[in-house]
Coordinates of C-alpha atoms in Angstrom, one line a residue:
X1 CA -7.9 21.3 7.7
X2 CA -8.8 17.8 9.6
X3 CA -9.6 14.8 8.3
X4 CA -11.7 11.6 8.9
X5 CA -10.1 8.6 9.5
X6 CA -11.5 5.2 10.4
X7 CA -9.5 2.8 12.3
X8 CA -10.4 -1.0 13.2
X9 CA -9.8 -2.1 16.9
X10 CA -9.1 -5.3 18.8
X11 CA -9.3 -5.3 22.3
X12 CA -7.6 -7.7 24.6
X13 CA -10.6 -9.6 24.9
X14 CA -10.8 -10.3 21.6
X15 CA -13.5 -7.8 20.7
X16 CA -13.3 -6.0 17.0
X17 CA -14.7 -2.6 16.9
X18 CA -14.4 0.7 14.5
X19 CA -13.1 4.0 15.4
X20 CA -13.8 7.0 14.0
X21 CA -11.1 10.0 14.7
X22 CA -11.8 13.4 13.7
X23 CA -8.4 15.5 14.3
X24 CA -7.3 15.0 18.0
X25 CA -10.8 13.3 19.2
X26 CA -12.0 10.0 18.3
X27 CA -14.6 7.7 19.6
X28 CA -15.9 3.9 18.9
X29 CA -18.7 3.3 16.7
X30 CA -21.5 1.5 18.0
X31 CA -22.2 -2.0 16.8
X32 CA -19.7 -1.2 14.1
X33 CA -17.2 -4.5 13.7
X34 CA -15.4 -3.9 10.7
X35 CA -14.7 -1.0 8.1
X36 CA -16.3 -3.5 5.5
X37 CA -19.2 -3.9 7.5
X38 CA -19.4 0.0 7.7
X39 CA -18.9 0.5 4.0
X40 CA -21.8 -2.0 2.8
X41 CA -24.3 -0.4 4.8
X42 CA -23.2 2.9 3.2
X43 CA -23.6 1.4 0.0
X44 CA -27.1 -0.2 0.5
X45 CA -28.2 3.6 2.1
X46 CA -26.8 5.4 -1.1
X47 CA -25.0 7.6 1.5
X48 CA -20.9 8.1 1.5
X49 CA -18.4 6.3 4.5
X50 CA -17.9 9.3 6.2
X51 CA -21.9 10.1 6.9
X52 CA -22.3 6.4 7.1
X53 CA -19.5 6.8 10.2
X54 CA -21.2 10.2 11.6
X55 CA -24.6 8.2 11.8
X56 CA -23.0 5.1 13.9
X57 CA -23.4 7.1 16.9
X58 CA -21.0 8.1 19.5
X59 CA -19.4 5.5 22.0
X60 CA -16.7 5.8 24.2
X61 CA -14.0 8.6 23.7
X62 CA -10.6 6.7 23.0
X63 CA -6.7 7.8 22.9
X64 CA -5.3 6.4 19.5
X65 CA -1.9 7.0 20.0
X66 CA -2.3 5.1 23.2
X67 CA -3.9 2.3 21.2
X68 CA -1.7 2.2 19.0
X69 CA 1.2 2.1 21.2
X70 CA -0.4 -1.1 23.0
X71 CA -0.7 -2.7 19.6
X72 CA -4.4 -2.9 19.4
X73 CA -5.2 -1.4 16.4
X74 CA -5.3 -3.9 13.3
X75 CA -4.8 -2.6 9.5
X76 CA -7.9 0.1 8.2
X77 CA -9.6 -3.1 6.5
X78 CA -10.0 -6.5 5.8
X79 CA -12.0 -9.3 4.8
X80 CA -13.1 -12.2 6.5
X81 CA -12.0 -14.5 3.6
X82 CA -8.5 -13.8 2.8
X83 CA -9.3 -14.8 -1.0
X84 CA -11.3 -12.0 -1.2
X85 CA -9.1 -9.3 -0.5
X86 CA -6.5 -7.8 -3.6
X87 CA -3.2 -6.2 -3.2
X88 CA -1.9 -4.7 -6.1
X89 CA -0.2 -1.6 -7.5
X90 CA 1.1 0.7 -10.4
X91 CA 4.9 1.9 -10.5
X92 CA 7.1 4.2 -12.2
X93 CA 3.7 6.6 -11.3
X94 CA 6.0 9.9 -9.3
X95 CA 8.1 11.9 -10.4
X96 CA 11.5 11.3 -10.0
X97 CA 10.5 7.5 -9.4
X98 CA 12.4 6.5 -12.9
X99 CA 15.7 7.3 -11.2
X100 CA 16.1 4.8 -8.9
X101 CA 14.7 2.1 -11.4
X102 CA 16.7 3.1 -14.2
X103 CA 20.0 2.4 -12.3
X104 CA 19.0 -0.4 -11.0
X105 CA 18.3 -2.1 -14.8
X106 CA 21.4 0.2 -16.8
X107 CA 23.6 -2.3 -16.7
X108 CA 21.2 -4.6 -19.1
X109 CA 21.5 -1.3 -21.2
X110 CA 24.6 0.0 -23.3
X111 CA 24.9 3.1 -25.5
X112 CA 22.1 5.6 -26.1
X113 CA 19.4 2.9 -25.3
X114 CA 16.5 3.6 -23.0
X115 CA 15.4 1.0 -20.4
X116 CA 11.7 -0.2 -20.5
X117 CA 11.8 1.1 -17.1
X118 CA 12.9 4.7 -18.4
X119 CA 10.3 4.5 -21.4
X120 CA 7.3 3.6 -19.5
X121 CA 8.0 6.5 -17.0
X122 CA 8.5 8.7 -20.0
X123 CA 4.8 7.6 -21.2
X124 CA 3.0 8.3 -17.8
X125 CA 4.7 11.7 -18.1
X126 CA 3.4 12.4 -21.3
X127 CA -0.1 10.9 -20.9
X128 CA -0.4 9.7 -17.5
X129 CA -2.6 12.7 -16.8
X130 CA -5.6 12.6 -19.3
X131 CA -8.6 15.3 -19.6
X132 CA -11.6 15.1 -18.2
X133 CA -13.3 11.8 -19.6
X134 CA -10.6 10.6 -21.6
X135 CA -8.5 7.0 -20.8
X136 CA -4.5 8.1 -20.3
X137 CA -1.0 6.0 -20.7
X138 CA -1.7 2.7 -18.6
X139 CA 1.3 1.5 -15.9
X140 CA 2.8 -0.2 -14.8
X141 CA 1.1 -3.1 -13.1
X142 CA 2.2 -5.5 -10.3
X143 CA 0.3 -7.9 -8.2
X144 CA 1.5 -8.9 -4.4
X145 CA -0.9 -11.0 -3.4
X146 CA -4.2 -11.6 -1.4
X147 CA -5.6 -10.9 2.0
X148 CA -3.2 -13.3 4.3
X149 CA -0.2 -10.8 2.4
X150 CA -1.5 -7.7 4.5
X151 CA 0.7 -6.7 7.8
X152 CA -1.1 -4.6 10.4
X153 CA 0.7 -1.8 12.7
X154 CA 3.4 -3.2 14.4
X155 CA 3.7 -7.0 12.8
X156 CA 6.8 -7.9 11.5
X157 CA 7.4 -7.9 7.4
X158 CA 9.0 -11.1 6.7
X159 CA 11.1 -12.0 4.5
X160 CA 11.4 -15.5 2.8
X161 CA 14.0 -18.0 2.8
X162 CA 15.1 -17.7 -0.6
X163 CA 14.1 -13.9 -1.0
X164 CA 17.3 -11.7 -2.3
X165 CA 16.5 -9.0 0.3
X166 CA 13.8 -6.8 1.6
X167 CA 13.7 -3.3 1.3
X168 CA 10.7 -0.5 1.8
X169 CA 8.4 1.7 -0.4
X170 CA 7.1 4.0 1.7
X171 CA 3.6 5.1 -0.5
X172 CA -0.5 5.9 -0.9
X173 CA -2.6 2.9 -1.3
X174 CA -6.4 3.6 -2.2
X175 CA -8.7 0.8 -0.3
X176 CA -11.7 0.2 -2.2
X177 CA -15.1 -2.2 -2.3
X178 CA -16.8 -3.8 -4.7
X179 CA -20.2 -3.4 -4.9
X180 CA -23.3 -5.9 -5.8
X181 CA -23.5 -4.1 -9.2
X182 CA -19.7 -4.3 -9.9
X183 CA -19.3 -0.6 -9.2
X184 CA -15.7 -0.2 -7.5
X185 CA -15.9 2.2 -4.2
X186 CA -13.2 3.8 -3.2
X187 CA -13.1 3.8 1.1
X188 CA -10.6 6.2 1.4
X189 CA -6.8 6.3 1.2
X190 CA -3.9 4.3 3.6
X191 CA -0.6 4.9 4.6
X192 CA 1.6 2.3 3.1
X193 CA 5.2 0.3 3.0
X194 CA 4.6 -1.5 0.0
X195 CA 7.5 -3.9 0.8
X196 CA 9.6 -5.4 -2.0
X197 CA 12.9 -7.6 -3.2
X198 CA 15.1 -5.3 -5.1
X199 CA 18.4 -7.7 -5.9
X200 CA 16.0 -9.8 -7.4
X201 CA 14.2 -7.4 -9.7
X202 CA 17.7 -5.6 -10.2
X203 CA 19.0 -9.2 -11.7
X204 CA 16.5 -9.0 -14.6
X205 CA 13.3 -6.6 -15.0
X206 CA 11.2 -9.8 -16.1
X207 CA 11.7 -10.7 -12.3
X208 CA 9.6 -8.0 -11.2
X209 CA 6.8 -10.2 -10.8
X210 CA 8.9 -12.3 -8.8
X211 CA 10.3 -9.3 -6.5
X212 CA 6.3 -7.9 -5.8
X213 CA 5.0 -11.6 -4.1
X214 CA 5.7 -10.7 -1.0
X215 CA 4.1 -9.2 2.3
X216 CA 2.7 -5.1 2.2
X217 CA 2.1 -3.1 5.5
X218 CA -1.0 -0.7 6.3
X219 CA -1.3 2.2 8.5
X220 CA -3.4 2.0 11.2
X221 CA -6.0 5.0 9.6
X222 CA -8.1 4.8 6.4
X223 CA -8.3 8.4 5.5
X224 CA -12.2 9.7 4.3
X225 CA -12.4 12.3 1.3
X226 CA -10.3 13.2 -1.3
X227 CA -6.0 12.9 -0.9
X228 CA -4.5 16.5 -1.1
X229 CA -2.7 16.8 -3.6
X230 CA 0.5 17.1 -1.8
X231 CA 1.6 14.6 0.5
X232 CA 4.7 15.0 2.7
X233 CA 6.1 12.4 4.6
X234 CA 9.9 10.9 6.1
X235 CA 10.8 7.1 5.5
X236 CA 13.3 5.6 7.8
X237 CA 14.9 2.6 8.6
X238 CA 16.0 1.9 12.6
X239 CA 18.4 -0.5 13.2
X240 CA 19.2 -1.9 17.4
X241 CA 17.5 2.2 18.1
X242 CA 19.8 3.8 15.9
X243 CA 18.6 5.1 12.5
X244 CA 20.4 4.1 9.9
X245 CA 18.7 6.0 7.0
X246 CA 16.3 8.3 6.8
X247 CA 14.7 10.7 3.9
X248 CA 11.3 12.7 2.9
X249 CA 9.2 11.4 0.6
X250 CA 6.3 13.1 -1.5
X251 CA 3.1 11.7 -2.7
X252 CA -0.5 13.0 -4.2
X253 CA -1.2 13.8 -7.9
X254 CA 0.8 17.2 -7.7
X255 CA 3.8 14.9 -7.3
X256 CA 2.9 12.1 -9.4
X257 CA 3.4 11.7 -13.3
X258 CA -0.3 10.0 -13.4
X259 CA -3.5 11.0 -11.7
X260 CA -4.9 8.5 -9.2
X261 CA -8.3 8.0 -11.4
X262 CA -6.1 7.0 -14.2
X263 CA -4.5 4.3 -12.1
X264 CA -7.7 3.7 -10.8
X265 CA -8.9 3.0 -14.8
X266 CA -6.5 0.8 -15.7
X267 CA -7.0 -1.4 -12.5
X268 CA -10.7 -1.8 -13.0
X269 CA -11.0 -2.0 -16.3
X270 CA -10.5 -5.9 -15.9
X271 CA -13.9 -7.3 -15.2
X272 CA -12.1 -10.1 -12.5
X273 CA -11.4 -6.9 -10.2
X274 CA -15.0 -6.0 -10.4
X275 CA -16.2 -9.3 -8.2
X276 CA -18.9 -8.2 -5.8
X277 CA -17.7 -8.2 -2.2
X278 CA -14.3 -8.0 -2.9
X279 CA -11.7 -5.3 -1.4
X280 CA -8.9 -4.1 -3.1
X281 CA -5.7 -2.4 -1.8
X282 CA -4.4 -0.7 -4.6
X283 CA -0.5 0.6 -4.2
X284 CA 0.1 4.0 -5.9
X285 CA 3.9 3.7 -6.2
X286 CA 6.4 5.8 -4.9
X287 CA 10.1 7.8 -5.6
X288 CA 12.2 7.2 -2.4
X289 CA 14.3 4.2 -1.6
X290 CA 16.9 3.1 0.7
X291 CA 18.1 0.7 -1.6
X292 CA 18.5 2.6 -4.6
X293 CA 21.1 4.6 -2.3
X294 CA 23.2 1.3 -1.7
X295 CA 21.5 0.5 1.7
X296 CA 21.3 -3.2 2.5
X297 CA 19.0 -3.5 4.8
X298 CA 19.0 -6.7 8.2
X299 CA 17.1 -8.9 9.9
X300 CA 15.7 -6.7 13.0
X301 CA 15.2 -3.9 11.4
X302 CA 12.6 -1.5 11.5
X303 CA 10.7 0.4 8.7
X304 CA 9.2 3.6 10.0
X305 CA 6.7 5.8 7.1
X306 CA 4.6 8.9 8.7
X307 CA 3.3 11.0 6.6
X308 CA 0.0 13.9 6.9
X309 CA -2.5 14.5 7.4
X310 CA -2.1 10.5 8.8
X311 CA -1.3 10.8 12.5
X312 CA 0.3 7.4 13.3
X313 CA 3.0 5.8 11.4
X314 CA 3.3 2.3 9.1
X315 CA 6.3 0.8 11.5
X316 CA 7.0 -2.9 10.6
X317 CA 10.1 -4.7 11.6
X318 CA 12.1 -7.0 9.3
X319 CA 12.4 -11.1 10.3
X320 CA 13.8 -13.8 8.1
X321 CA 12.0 -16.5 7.8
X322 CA 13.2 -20.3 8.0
X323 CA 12.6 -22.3 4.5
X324 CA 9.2 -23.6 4.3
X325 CA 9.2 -27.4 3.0
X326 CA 6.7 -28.0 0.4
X327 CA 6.1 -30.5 -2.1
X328 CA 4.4 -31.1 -5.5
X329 CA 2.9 -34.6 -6.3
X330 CA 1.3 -35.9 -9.3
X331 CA -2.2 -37.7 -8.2

């Protein structure tokens, strides 16, 4: 089976444009700027992305790999005001994802007590996957930040000053639009590194909040349709062309203690997440990390997440970043 995808373009020149790849052919879209601009003119025609795409037209033929590897491709989607764009995500959401959070918080545990961490995963299991019509066991929730947090292909992940370290989630994140009538459109579905601090949530589980503010990385496609159910991928972490660590990963509902439209419930439920014109990026969560297997991950490194039916990879290096002066005055 193949798969749509939609991937936005910049060429030297300066030029955005939209392509749309069908299996091992792909071509530019016409006139087509921007997956956002694509989507609200499939929302105005009452037609879905993918027919919305078909109708563009055909342009040029164009090599994505070879794109890609010339770092002209920009993340699936965007907004023009930063403001406007949402990342956020659920955890503890696979199975198996307890594990790594449950050691990472037993040692503010002693005896027979269950973390929050452990409980909450024990929840989703039992009611993270409601019938038909009915509202299931709500997440957990995390916001990262807005539209000037998103890393494209290729850009470096950084890591602040005072951060405790930087370590990857490789993971699904739906991409979705508001729409004039507050009606919440999913786009499609991106391959993700939603990138977090985990000494600093490890020190206490009240820091989580902390530990999420910081940068997230996109794959280059936004994939049309429904997710299979069972997503495959490999996370690794390449350090001076070496790698250092590297694992599979599995993602979709059949691997998942939740179903995505019960994440999806309990994200839009909140009426200041159903702001017309707003895009969402919406993490999904995830059961692999290097850190939870006592890597510490370096400045220079590189994150490297592929996964199918994607065809190009979420590969990000790691920088430190110099403190940032800032200052707070009363007026």
């Amino acid at each position: 089976m193949t798969y749509l995808r939609l991937l936005q373009h910049l060429s030297a020149e300066g030029v955005r444009s939209v392509i749309l790849a069908d299996g091992d052919t792909a071509h530019f879209l016409p006139g087509v700027a921007s997956v956002r601009e694509l989507a609200l003119g499939a929302i105005a025609a009452g037609q879905s992305l993918a027919d919305a795409a078909r109708d563009a037209g055909q342009g040029e033929a164009v090599d994505i790999a070879a794109e890609y590897a010339a770092g002209r491709l920009l993340a699936p989607i965007d907004h023009e005001d930063d403001a406007h764009l949402l990342l956020a995500g659920t955890g503890l959401t696979h199975l198996g994802s307890a594990e790594g959070r449950d050691k990472m918080h037993k040692a503010a545990a002693s005896g027979e007590h269950v973390t929050d961490s452990m409980r909450m995963f024990l929840e989703g299991l039992e009611g993270g996957k409601p019938a038909a019509g009915a509202v299931g066991q709500q997440p957990e929730w995390f916001y990262k930040g807005d539209g000037s947090q998103l890393v494209g292909p290729g850009a470096p992940l950084e890591m602040p000053a005072f951060a405790k370290d930087g370590g990857e989630e490789p993971e699904l994140a739906g991409i979705y639009l508001i729409g004039n009538d507050g009606t919440a459109y999913r786009l499609g579905h991106a391959l993700a590194n939603e990138y977090s601090d985990h000494v600093t949530e490890r020190h206490n589980y009240l820091w989580l909040a902390h530990s999420k503010l910081r940068q997230a990385a996109l794959g280059p496609e936004l994939l049309l349709g429904d997710l299979p159910s069972h997503v495959e991928g490999s996370s690794k972490i390449v350090r001076n062309g070496e790698t250092i660590w590297e694992k599979p990963f599995l993602s979709g509902e059949g691997n998942m203690s939740h179903t995505l439209a019960n994440l999806e419930h309990h994200h839009f439920k909140y009426d200041l997440f159903r702001r017309p014109g707003d895009v969402h990026v919406h993490f999904f969560g995830t059961a692999t990390l290097s850190f939870a297997e006592g890597v510490q991950t370096q400045e220079g490194d590189v994150f490297e997440i592929l996964a199918a039916p994607f065809t190009l990879p979420v590969s990000n290096p790691l920088v430190r970043v110099e403190e940032r002066a800032f200052a707070v005055k009363a007026l």
